[in-house]
CSV table of C-alpha atoms and ligand atoms in Angstrom, one decimal:
chain,number,residue,atom,x,y,z
A,1,MET,CA,-2.1,18.2,-40.0
A,2,ALA,CA,1.3,18.7,-42.5
A,3,ALA,CA,3.9,19.0,-39.5
A,4,PRO,CA,4.4,17.6,-36.6
A,5,LYS,CA,4.8,21.0,-34.9
A,6,ILE,CA,1.9,22.6,-32.2
A,7,ALA,CA,0.6,25.5,-34.3
A,8,THR,CA,-0.4,28.1,-31.9
A,9,ALA,CA,-3.0,31.5,-33.3
A,10,THR,CA,0.5,32.7,-33.1
A,11,ARG,CA,3.9,30.7,-34.0
A,12,ILE,CA,4.9,27.7,-34.5
A,13,ILE,CA,7.3,25.6,-31.4
A,14,PRO,CA,8.7,22.1,-32.9
A,15,THR,CA,7.9,19.9,-30.3
A,16,SER,CA,9.2,15.9,-30.2
A,17,ALA,CA,5.6,14.6,-31.8
A,18,HIS,CA,7.6,13.1,-34.7
A,19,ILE,CA,9.1,10.5,-32.7
A,20,LEU,CA,5.1,9.1,-32.4
A,21,TYR,CA,2.9,10.8,-34.9
A,22,LYS,CA,3.0,9.5,-38.4
A,23,GLU,CA,0.4,10.7,-41.1
A,24,GLY,CA,-1.9,8.6,-40.4
A,25,HIS,CA,-2.2,9.8,-36.0
A,26,TRP,CA,-1.7,13.7,-38.0
A,27,GLN,CA,-6.1,13.0,-40.9
A,28,ILE,CA,-7.2,11.5,-37.4
A,29,ARG,CA,-5.6,15.1,-34.5
A,30,GLU,CA,-6.4,16.9,-37.8
A,31,SER,CA,-10.1,15.9,-37.9
A,32,ILE,CA,-10.7,15.4,-34.1
A,33,GLY,CA,-9.3,18.4,-34.1
A,34,LYS,CA,-11.7,20.6,-36.5
A,35,PHE,CA,-14.6,18.5,-35.2
A,36,ILE,CA,-14.1,20.9,-31.3
A,37,GLU,CA,-13.3,24.2,-33.1
A,38,ARG,CA,-16.5,24.1,-35.3
A,39,GLU,CA,-19.2,21.5,-33.1
A,40,VAL,CA,-17.6,21.8,-29.7
A,41,ASN,CA,-15.4,24.5,-28.1
A,42,PRO,CA,-17.8,27.3,-29.3
A,43,TYR,CA,-20.8,25.6,-27.1
A,44,VAL,CA,-18.3,24.5,-23.7
A,45,LYS,CA,-19.3,28.2,-21.8
A,46,GLU,CA,-22.7,26.9,-21.9
A,47,TRP,CA,-22.3,23.4,-20.8
A,48,GLU,CA,-20.2,24.5,-18.1
A,49,ASN,CA,-22.8,27.0,-16.9
A,50,ASN,CA,-25.6,23.8,-17.1
A,51,CYS,CA,-23.6,22.3,-15.3
A,52,LEU,CA,-23.8,19.3,-17.6
A,53,PHE,CA,-23.1,18.1,-21.6
A,54,PRO,CA,-25.6,16.4,-24.3
A,55,ALA,CA,-23.0,13.4,-24.0
A,56,HIS,CA,-25.4,11.1,-27.0
A,57,SER,CA,-25.2,13.5,-29.2
A,58,LEU,CA,-21.6,15.0,-28.8
A,59,PHE,CA,-20.4,11.1,-28.1
A,60,ARG,CA,-22.5,9.8,-30.7
A,61,SER,CA,-20.4,12.8,-33.2
A,62,LEU,CA,-17.2,11.4,-32.1
A,63,GLY,CA,-18.6,7.6,-33.2
A,64,GLN,CA,-18.5,8.9,-36.0
A,65,LEU,CA,-15.2,10.0,-36.0
A,66,GLY,CA,-13.8,7.5,-34.7
A,67,VAL,CA,-12.7,8.4,-31.4
A,68,PHE,CA,-14.2,5.6,-29.6
A,69,ALA,CA,-13.1,3.3,-32.4
A,70,VAL,CA,-8.6,3.6,-33.1
A,71,ASN,CA,-7.5,1.2,-29.6
A,72,LYS,CA,-10.5,-1.5,-30.7
A,73,SER,CA,-10.0,-4.9,-32.7
A,74,ILE,CA,-11.7,-5.1,-35.8
A,75,ASP,CA,-14.0,-8.1,-35.5
A,76,CYS,CA,-15.6,-6.0,-32.7
A,77,GLY,CA,-16.6,-2.4,-34.7
A,78,GLY,CA,-12.9,-0.8,-33.8
A,79,LEU,CA,-10.2,0.9,-35.7
A,80,GLY,CA,-7.4,-2.1,-35.0
A,81,LEU,CA,-5.4,0.3,-34.5
A,82,ASP,CA,-1.8,0.2,-32.2
A,83,CYS,CA,-1.6,2.4,-28.7
A,84,SER,CA,-0.5,5.8,-30.5
A,85,TYR,CA,-4.1,6.5,-32.0
A,86,SER,CA,-5.5,6.1,-28.5
A,87,ILE,CA,-2.9,9.3,-27.6
A,88,ALA,CA,-3.1,10.6,-30.6
A,89,VAL,CA,-6.8,10.7,-30.2
A,90,ALA,CA,-6.7,12.1,-26.3
A,91,GLU,CA,-3.7,14.2,-27.2
A,92,GLU,CA,-6.5,16.5,-29.7
A,93,MET,CA,-8.4,16.2,-27.3
A,94,GLY,CA,-7.0,17.9,-25.1
A,95,THR,CA,-8.0,21.1,-27.7
A,96,VAL,CA,-11.7,20.9,-25.9
A,97,ARG,CA,-11.9,24.6,-23.8
A,98,CYS,CA,-12.8,22.4,-20.5
A,99,GLY,CA,-11.8,19.6,-19.0
A,100,SER,CA,-14.9,17.7,-18.6
A,101,ILE,CA,-15.2,16.4,-22.3
A,102,PRO,CA,-12.0,14.9,-22.9
A,103,MET,CA,-12.0,13.3,-19.2
A,104,ALA,CA,-15.8,11.6,-20.4
A,105,VAL,CA,-14.4,10.5,-23.5
A,106,ALA,CA,-11.2,8.8,-22.2
A,107,VAL,CA,-13.5,7.1,-19.6
A,108,GLN,CA,-15.3,5.8,-23.0
A,109,SER,CA,-13.0,4.8,-24.8
A,110,ASP,CA,-9.8,4.2,-22.0
A,111,MET,CA,-11.7,2.9,-19.1
A,112,ALA,CA,-15.1,1.8,-19.2
A,113,THR,CA,-14.2,-0.8,-22.1
A,114,PRO,CA,-11.1,-2.1,-23.0
A,115,ALA,CA,-11.2,-4.9,-20.0
A,116,LEU,CA,-14.4,-5.9,-22.0
A,117,ALA,CA,-13.2,-5.6,-24.9
A,118,LEU,CA,-10.5,-8.1,-23.8
A,119,TYR,CA,-12.1,-10.5,-21.5
A,120,GLY,CA,-15.8,-10.4,-22.7
A,121,SER,CA,-16.9,-12.7,-24.7
A,122,GLU,CA,-18.7,-12.4,-28.1
A,123,ARG,CA,-22.1,-11.9,-26.7
A,124,LEU,CA,-21.9,-9.3,-24.5
A,125,LYS,CA,-19.0,-7.2,-27.1
A,126,ALA,CA,-22.2,-7.5,-30.0
A,127,GLU,CA,-24.9,-6.2,-27.0
A,128,PHE,CA,-22.7,-3.4,-25.5
A,129,LEU,CA,-19.2,-3.2,-27.2
A,130,ARG,CA,-20.0,-2.3,-30.2
A,131,PRO,CA,-23.0,0.7,-30.1
A,132,THR,CA,-20.6,1.8,-27.1
A,133,ILE,CA,-17.5,2.3,-30.2
A,134,ASN,CA,-20.2,3.2,-32.6
A,135,GLY,CA,-21.3,6.2,-29.7
A,136,GLU,CA,-25.0,5.2,-29.3
A,137,LEU,CA,-24.3,4.4,-26.3
A,138,VAL,CA,-22.4,6.5,-23.4
A,139,SER,CA,-20.7,3.9,-20.7
A,140,CYS,CA,-18.5,4.6,-17.1
A,141,ILE,CA,-16.0,2.7,-14.6
A,142,ALA,CA,-17.9,2.1,-11.7
A,143,VAL,CA,-15.2,1.2,-9.1
A,144,SER,CA,-14.3,4.5,-6.4
A,145,GLU,CA,-16.5,4.2,-3.6
A,146,LEU,CA,-17.8,6.3,-0.2
A,147,HIS,CA,-15.0,4.4,2.0
A,148,ALA,CA,-12.5,3.0,-1.2
A,149,GLY,CA,-10.8,4.9,-3.5
A,150,SER,CA,-6.7,4.7,-3.3
A,151,ASP,CA,-6.8,1.5,-1.9
A,152,VAL,CA,-9.5,-0.7,-4.5
A,153,SER,CA,-8.9,-3.6,-2.7
A,154,ALA,CA,-11.4,-2.5,0.3
A,155,ILE,CA,-15.0,-2.2,-2.2
A,156,ARG,CA,-17.7,-3.2,-0.3
A,157,THR,CA,-20.1,-3.3,-3.0
A,158,ARG,CA,-21.3,-8.0,-3.8
A,159,ALA,CA,-22.4,-9.7,-6.7
A,160,GLN,CA,-23.5,-13.0,-5.9
A,161,LYS,CA,-24.2,-15.7,-8.2
A,162,ILE,CA,-28.2,-17.2,-7.7
A,163,GLY,CA,-29.6,-19.6,-10.7
A,164,ASP,CA,-28.4,-17.5,-13.8
A,165,ASP,CA,-28.4,-14.4,-12.6
A,166,TYR,CA,-25.8,-12.3,-10.4
A,167,VAL,CA,-27.1,-10.1,-7.6
A,168,LEU,CA,-25.4,-6.9,-6.7
A,169,ASN,CA,-25.8,-4.8,-3.9
A,170,GLY,CA,-24.2,-2.2,-3.1
A,171,THR,CA,-22.3,2.0,-4.0
A,172,LYS,CA,-20.1,4.0,-6.1
A,173,THR,CA,-19.2,7.6,-6.0
A,174,TRP,CA,-17.6,9.8,-8.3
A,175,ILE,CA,-18.6,8.4,-11.4
A,176,THR,CA,-18.4,10.3,-14.2
A,177,ASN,CA,-20.8,9.8,-17.0
A,178,GLY,CA,-22.6,8.2,-14.4
A,179,ILE,CA,-25.6,10.8,-14.7
A,180,GLN,CA,-26.2,10.0,-18.8
A,181,ALA,CA,-24.6,6.4,-18.7
A,182,ASP,CA,-25.9,4.1,-20.4
A,183,TRP,CA,-24.2,1.0,-19.0
A,184,ALA,CA,-21.7,1.1,-16.5
A,185,CYS,CA,-18.4,-1.7,-15.8
A,186,VAL,CA,-18.8,-2.1,-12.0
A,187,LEU,CA,-16.1,-3.8,-10.2
A,188,ALA,CA,-18.4,-6.3,-7.4
A,189,SER,CA,-17.2,-8.5,-4.6
A,190,THR,CA,-18.2,-12.1,-5.6
A,191,SER,CA,-16.8,-14.6,-3.0
A,192,ALA,CA,-14.5,-14.3,0.1
A,193,ASP,CA,-10.6,-14.8,-1.2
A,194,PRO,CA,-8.2,-12.4,-0.6
A,195,PRO,CA,-8.9,-9.3,-1.8
A,196,HIS,CA,-7.3,-9.5,-4.9
A,197,LYS,CA,-9.0,-12.5,-6.1
A,198,ASN,CA,-12.5,-11.8,-5.0
A,199,LYS,CA,-13.1,-9.2,-7.2
A,200,SER,CA,-14.7,-9.2,-10.5
A,201,LEU,CA,-16.0,-6.7,-13.2
A,202,PHE,CA,-19.4,-7.4,-14.5
A,203,VAL,CA,-21.6,-5.2,-17.2
A,204,VAL,CA,-24.6,-3.1,-15.8
A,205,PRO,CA,-27.0,-1.9,-17.5
A,206,LEU,CA,-28.1,1.0,-16.2
A,207,ASN,CA,-32.3,1.3,-16.4
A,208,SER,CA,-31.9,-1.9,-14.8
A,209,PRO,CA,-34.8,-2.7,-12.1
A,210,GLY,CA,-33.1,-1.4,-8.1
A,211,VAL,CA,-30.4,1.0,-10.0
A,212,HIS,CA,-31.0,4.4,-9.0
A,213,ARG,CA,-28.3,7.6,-9.0
A,214,SER,CA,-28.2,10.5,-7.4
A,215,ARG,CA,-25.4,13.9,-8.5
A,216,VAL,CA,-22.3,14.5,-6.5
A,217,ALA,CA,-22.7,18.3,-6.5
A,218,HIS,CA,-20.7,21.7,-6.1
A,219,LYS,CA,-17.6,20.0,-7.2
A,220,LEU,CA,-14.6,22.7,-6.9
A,221,GLY,CA,-14.3,21.8,-11.2
A,222,MET,CA,-15.6,19.6,-14.3
A,223,HIS,CA,-18.7,21.3,-14.2
A,224,SER,CA,-19.9,20.1,-16.9
A,225,SER,CA,-19.6,16.4,-16.2
A,226,ASP,CA,-22.1,15.1,-14.9
A,227,THR,CA,-20.5,13.1,-11.7
A,228,ALA,CA,-22.9,10.3,-10.1
A,229,THR,CA,-23.8,8.1,-7.3
A,230,LEU,CA,-24.9,5.2,-8.0
A,231,PHE,CA,-26.9,3.3,-6.0
A,232,PHE,CA,-27.0,-0.4,-6.7
A,233,GLU,CA,-30.1,-3.0,-4.5
A,234,ASN,CA,-30.7,-6.0,-5.6
A,235,VAL,CA,-29.8,-5.9,-9.1
A,236,ARG,CA,-30.2,-8.5,-11.3
A,237,VAL,CA,-27.6,-9.1,-14.5
A,238,PRO,CA,-28.1,-12.6,-16.4
A,239,ALA,CA,-24.5,-14.2,-16.3
A,240,HIS,CA,-23.2,-13.5,-19.0
A,241,HIS,CA,-22.3,-10.4,-18.3
A,242,LEU,CA,-19.8,-10.9,-16.4
A,243,ILE,CA,-16.0,-10.5,-18.3
A,244,GLY,CA,-14.2,-12.4,-18.7
A,245,LYS,CA,-13.4,-14.8,-15.3
A,246,GLU,CA,-14.1,-14.7,-12.2
A,247,GLY,CA,-12.7,-13.7,-9.4
A,248,LYS,CA,-10.0,-11.5,-12.0
A,249,GLY,CA,-11.7,-8.0,-11.8
A,250,PHE,CA,-9.4,-6.9,-9.9
A,251,GLU,CA,-6.0,-7.6,-11.8
A,252,TYR,CA,-8.5,-6.5,-15.1
A,253,GLN,CA,-9.3,-3.3,-13.2
A,254,MET,CA,-5.1,-2.5,-12.5
A,255,GLN,CA,-4.4,-3.5,-16.1
A,256,GLN,CA,-7.3,-0.7,-17.2
A,257,PHE,CA,-5.2,1.2,-14.8
A,258,GLN,CA,-2.3,2.0,-16.6
A,259,ASP,CA,-4.1,2.6,-20.3
A,260,GLU,CA,-5.8,4.6,-18.7
A,261,ARG,CA,-2.6,6.7,-16.8
A,262,LEU,CA,-0.9,7.2,-20.0
A,263,VAL,CA,-4.3,8.8,-21.6
A,264,THR,CA,-4.5,10.6,-18.6
A,265,ILE,CA,-1.3,12.1,-19.6
A,266,ALA,CA,-2.0,12.6,-23.5
A,267,VAL,CA,-4.9,14.8,-22.6
A,268,LEU,CA,-3.5,17.3,-19.9
A,269,LEU,CA,-0.5,18.2,-22.8
A,270,LYS,CA,-3.1,20.9,-25.0
A,271,PRO,CA,-4.5,22.6,-22.3
A,272,MET,CA,-1.5,22.5,-20.2
A,273,GLU,CA,0.8,24.7,-23.3
A,274,ARG,CA,-1.9,26.5,-23.6
A,275,CYS,CA,-2.1,28.2,-20.5
A,276,VAL,CA,1.0,28.9,-21.0
A,277,GLU,CA,0.7,30.4,-24.2
A,278,MET,CA,-2.0,32.7,-22.9
A,279,THR,CA,-0.9,34.1,-21.0
A,280,ARG,CA,2.9,34.5,-22.3
A,281,GLU,CA,-0.1,36.6,-25.1
A,282,TYR,CA,-1.6,37.7,-22.0
A,283,THR,CA,1.5,39.5,-19.7
A,284,LYS,CA,3.0,40.7,-24.1
A,285,GLU,CA,-0.1,43.2,-23.6
A,286,ARG,CA,-0.5,43.8,-20.1
A,287,HIS,CA,1.9,46.7,-19.1
A,288,VAL,CA,2.4,47.6,-15.9
A,289,PHE,CA,5.5,49.9,-14.6
A,290,GLY,CA,5.4,51.5,-17.5
A,291,LYS,CA,6.6,47.5,-19.5
A,292,PRO,CA,4.7,44.5,-20.4
A,293,ILE,CA,4.2,42.2,-17.2
A,294,TYR,CA,6.1,39.5,-20.1
A,295,GLU,CA,9.3,41.6,-20.4
A,296,ASN,CA,10.6,40.6,-17.4
A,297,GLN,CA,12.6,38.0,-16.9
A,298,VAL,CA,11.2,36.4,-13.5
A,299,VAL,CA,8.6,35.9,-15.5
A,300,HIS,CA,9.3,34.3,-19.3
A,301,TYR,CA,12.1,32.6,-17.5
A,302,ARG,CA,9.4,31.2,-15.7
A,303,LEU,CA,7.0,29.9,-18.9
A,304,ALA,CA,10.1,29.6,-20.5
A,305,GLU,CA,10.5,26.5,-18.4
A,306,LEU,CA,7.3,25.6,-18.0
A,307,GLN,CA,7.4,24.6,-21.7
A,308,THR,CA,9.7,22.5,-20.8
A,309,GLU,CA,8.8,20.8,-18.8
A,310,ILE,CA,5.7,19.9,-20.6
A,311,GLU,CA,7.6,18.9,-23.7
A,312,SER,CA,9.9,17.0,-20.6
A,313,LEU,CA,6.7,14.9,-19.6
A,314,ARG,CA,5.7,14.3,-24.0
A,315,ALA,CA,9.2,13.0,-24.7
A,316,LEU,CA,7.9,10.2,-21.2
A,317,LEU,CA,4.7,9.4,-23.1
A,318,TYR,CA,6.4,9.0,-26.2
A,319,ARG,CA,9.4,6.8,-24.5
A,320,ALA,CA,6.0,4.6,-23.0
A,321,VAL,CA,3.9,4.3,-25.6
A,322,LEU,CA,6.6,3.1,-27.6
A,323,GLU,CA,7.8,0.6,-25.5
A,324,ARG,CA,4.6,-0.8,-24.6
A,325,MET,CA,3.6,-1.0,-28.2
A,326,ALA,CA,7.1,-3.0,-28.4
A,327,GLY,CA,5.6,-5.5,-25.5
A,328,THR,CA,7.2,-4.5,-22.8
A,329,ASP,CA,5.3,-3.7,-19.0
A,330,VAL,CA,5.4,0.2,-19.1
A,331,THR,CA,4.3,0.2,-15.4
A,332,LEU,CA,6.9,2.0,-13.8
A,333,LEU,CA,6.7,4.7,-17.1
A,334,ALA,CA,3.2,5.8,-16.9
A,335,SER,CA,3.3,5.8,-13.3
A,336,MET,CA,6.1,8.2,-13.0
A,337,GLY,CA,4.6,9.7,-16.4
A,338,LYS,CA,1.1,9.5,-14.4
A,339,LEU,CA,2.6,11.6,-11.3
A,340,LYS,CA,4.2,14.2,-13.8
A,341,ALA,CA,1.7,15.3,-15.3
A,342,GLY,CA,-1.1,15.9,-11.9
A,343,ARG,CA,1.7,18.0,-10.4
A,344,LEU,CA,3.0,20.0,-13.9
A,345,ALA,CA,-0.3,21.2,-14.2
A,346,ARG,CA,-1.4,22.0,-11.4
A,347,ALA,CA,2.7,24.1,-11.2
A,348,VAL,CA,1.3,25.4,-14.5
A,349,THR,CA,-2.5,26.8,-14.1
A,350,ASP,CA,-0.6,28.6,-11.1
A,351,GLN,CA,1.4,29.8,-11.8
A,352,CYS,CA,-0.3,31.3,-15.8
A,353,LEU,CA,-3.4,32.2,-12.8
A,354,GLN,CA,-0.7,34.1,-10.7
A,355,TYR,CA,0.3,36.3,-13.9
A,356,TRP,CA,-3.1,37.5,-15.0
A,357,GLY,CA,-3.9,39.1,-11.1
A,358,GLY,CA,-6.7,39.7,-10.3
A,359,VAL,CA,-8.6,38.8,-13.9
A,360,GLY,CA,-6.9,35.3,-13.2
A,361,TYR,CA,-9.2,35.2,-10.0
A,362,THR,CA,-12.9,35.2,-11.7
A,363,TRP,CA,-14.7,32.3,-12.7
A,364,GLU,CA,-15.3,33.0,-16.6
A,365,ASN,CA,-11.1,33.6,-17.0
A,366,GLU,CA,-10.1,29.6,-19.3
A,367,VAL,CA,-6.7,30.2,-17.3
A,368,THR,CA,-8.7,29.8,-14.7
A,369,ARG,CA,-10.9,27.1,-15.4
A,370,LEU,CA,-8.2,25.3,-16.1
A,371,TYR,CA,-6.6,25.7,-12.8
A,372,ARG,CA,-10.2,24.3,-11.6
A,373,ASP,CA,-10.5,21.4,-13.3
A,374,LEU,CA,-7.2,20.0,-13.3
A,375,ARG,CA,-6.4,20.0,-9.9
A,376,LEU,CA,-8.6,16.8,-10.7
A,377,HIS,CA,-5.1,15.2,-11.9
A,378,SER,CA,-2.8,14.8,-9.1
A,379,ILE,CA,-6.0,12.8,-7.1
A,380,GLY,CA,-7.8,10.9,-9.4
A,381,ALA,CA,-7.5,7.5,-11.7
A,382,GLY,CA,-4.5,7.6,-8.8
A,383,ALA,CA,-3.8,10.0,-6.8
A,384,ASP,CA,0.1,11.1,-6.6
A,385,GLU,CA,0.9,9.4,-3.1
A,386,ILE,CA,-0.3,6.0,-4.9
A,387,MET,CA,2.1,6.4,-8.2
A,388,LEU,CA,4.7,7.5,-5.9
A,389,SER,CA,3.9,4.2,-4.3
A,390,ILE,CA,4.0,1.5,-7.1
A,391,ILE,CA,7.1,3.8,-8.0
A,392,SER,CA,9.4,3.1,-4.5
A,393,ARG,CA,7.6,-1.1,-5.1
A,394,MET,CA,9.5,-0.6,-8.5
A,395,MET,CA,12.1,0.3,-7.5
A,396,ASP,CA,13.0,-1.7,-4.6
A,397,THR,CA,12.4,-5.2,-6.9
A,398,LYS,CA,14.7,-3.9,-9.2
B,1,FAD,C1,-14.5,14.3,-10.6
B,1,FAD,C2,-13.8,12.9,-9.9
B,1,FAD,C3,-14.1,12.1,-11.1
B,1,FAD,C4,-14.4,10.8,-11.0
B,1,FAD,N1,-14.3,9.9,-11.6
B,1,FAD,C5,-14.1,8.7,-11.4
B,1,FAD,C6,-15.2,7.5,-11.9
B,1,FAD,O1,-14.9,7.7,-13.1
B,1,FAD,N2,-15.1,5.9,-11.6
B,1,FAD,C7,-14.4,5.6,-9.9
B,1,FAD,O2,-14.0,4.9,-10.0
B,1,FAD,N3,-13.8,6.9,-9.7
B,1,FAD,C8,-13.5,8.0,-9.7
B,1,FAD,N4,-13.5,9.1,-9.0
B,1,FAD,C9,-13.0,8.8,-8.2
B,1,FAD,C10,-11.4,8.8,-7.4
B,1,FAD,O3,-10.4,7.7,-8.9
B,1,FAD,C11,-11.6,9.2,-6.0
B,1,FAD,O4,-11.5,10.3,-6.2
B,1,FAD,C12,-9.5,8.5,-6.2
B,1,FAD,O5,-8.8,7.1,-6.1
B,1,FAD,C13,-8.9,8.4,-4.9
B,1,FAD,O6,-10.0,7.6,-3.9
B,1,FAD,P1,-10.6,8.8,-2.9
B,1,FAD,O7,-10.9,10.3,-3.0
B,1,FAD,O8,-11.0,8.1,-1.6
B,1,FAD,O9,-9.2,9.7,-1.8
B,1,FAD,P2,-8.9,8.6,-0.2
B,1,FAD,O10,-7.9,6.7,-0.8
B,1,FAD,O11,-9.3,9.0,1.2
B,1,FAD,O12,-7.5,9.6,-0.8
B,1,FAD,C14,-7.3,10.6,0.2
B,1,FAD,C15,-6.1,11.1,0.4
B,1,FAD,O13,-5.2,10.5,0.8
B,1,FAD,C16,-3.8,10.2,-0.2
B,1,FAD,N5,-3.4,9.0,0.2
B,1,FAD,C17,-4.2,7.9,0.1
B,1,FAD,N6,-3.2,6.8,-0.3
B,1,FAD,C18,-2.3,7.4,-0.1
B,1,FAD,C19,-1.1,6.6,0.8
B,1,FAD,N7,-0.4,5.1,0.7
B,1,FAD,N8,0.0,7.3,1.4
B,1,FAD,C20,-0.1,8.3,1.5
B,1,FAD,N9,-1.1,8.7,0.8
B,1,FAD,C21,-2.4,8.7,0.7
B,1,FAD,C22,-3.8,11.1,-1.1
B,1,FAD,O14,-3.4,12.4,-1.0
B,1,FAD,C23,-4.9,10.9,-1.7
B,1,FAD,O15,-5.0,11.8,-2.5
B,1,FAD,C24,-13.5,10.5,-9.9
B,1,FAD,C25,-13.6,11.3,-8.8
B,1,FAD,C26,-13.3,12.8,-9.3
B,1,FAD,C27,-12.8,13.6,-8.0
């Protein structure tokens, strides 16, 4: 990829991408982008209609392209690159023409595996991280429960140490990749200590006796993503499946959330831009009252404003990434960006759908799919109100 620009079918828009991306980033993006155009986008409609994409075969191919390896160290099979490369991968994954697949990939690269990579034992990394980085295994992150989503500290799943094993009991829900995954990174309480000090993360193979799964049906969007409820009934895992130290799970999970939020912002940029671009093209062609809809000032001004907001969000993301690379805690910027990304995705898809009129209200329209899919991002990975509470708390402590 030669230049830091957004190339669309019809035109080139300069972006702030050169602030973050160098030749290596563009090379990775180019190979992923080509793969998506050839091997993913032609099948999106079929997978969306079937409510499932083939995670194992797709992840194997993406693994060969290094999608899961960029942010992992060389000693565990990764490419040992800095976090700007994860952002480049996530931004390019946004060229997939639905929200489900970028989300599933981000779960594997930036939600289920970072704590294992940082704190897991060599044995655990060899057994689970390496094959996950290769794309041979599919993973999921199992934190949320029916009564504990925003309030992670309220989870009820327990892991009790018995002999050389931990025995898990509890139910996790809303788990992305949960039907197809080979293993889950599970947050469970391991003691009666205070809620932020009594949790631990475990690698749980999902073919273990006592694991049952059922599919969460009829979601508003993200249709080709398999979302599961996972039941753990006296599930025994060997003690070495504990990630890092017992009682540190809440802390590790909060760290995983920070990268997850940056990646969520990156994944949303391209779909929002595509939405604006598709709407520009449509409204230029569609004539109402004798002229293209686009020629109404209210329409082209609004689309220009949305494009400007997307570019501002990109600048905020890149600043957060650069500061993170310099070793700064970017919780505040990541939370601001995640809040803005969720809200902007809603504004962009809602406004664009409006300009498509009745056609915007039909199921197969890509703008409509994005309207359904991207709505999740004000809820998942920390709802808007959770971001606001983090931001206001940090403003108070300045
Ligand atoms: C499609 C999908 C995929 C998901 N994938 C995963 C996954 O892979 N792994 C996983 O562990 N979880 C996953 N989740 C769960 C997701 O993280 C939770 O839905 C999210 O954290 C919100 O939790 P909740 O649904 O229990 O909502 P609740 O916690 O019940 O909150 C409901 C609403 O209340 C409001 N609210 C909450 N707290 C406050 C507050 N302090 N002040 C003001 N308002 C507040 C917010 O508007 C929030 O949306 C997924 C969810 C969905 C829908």
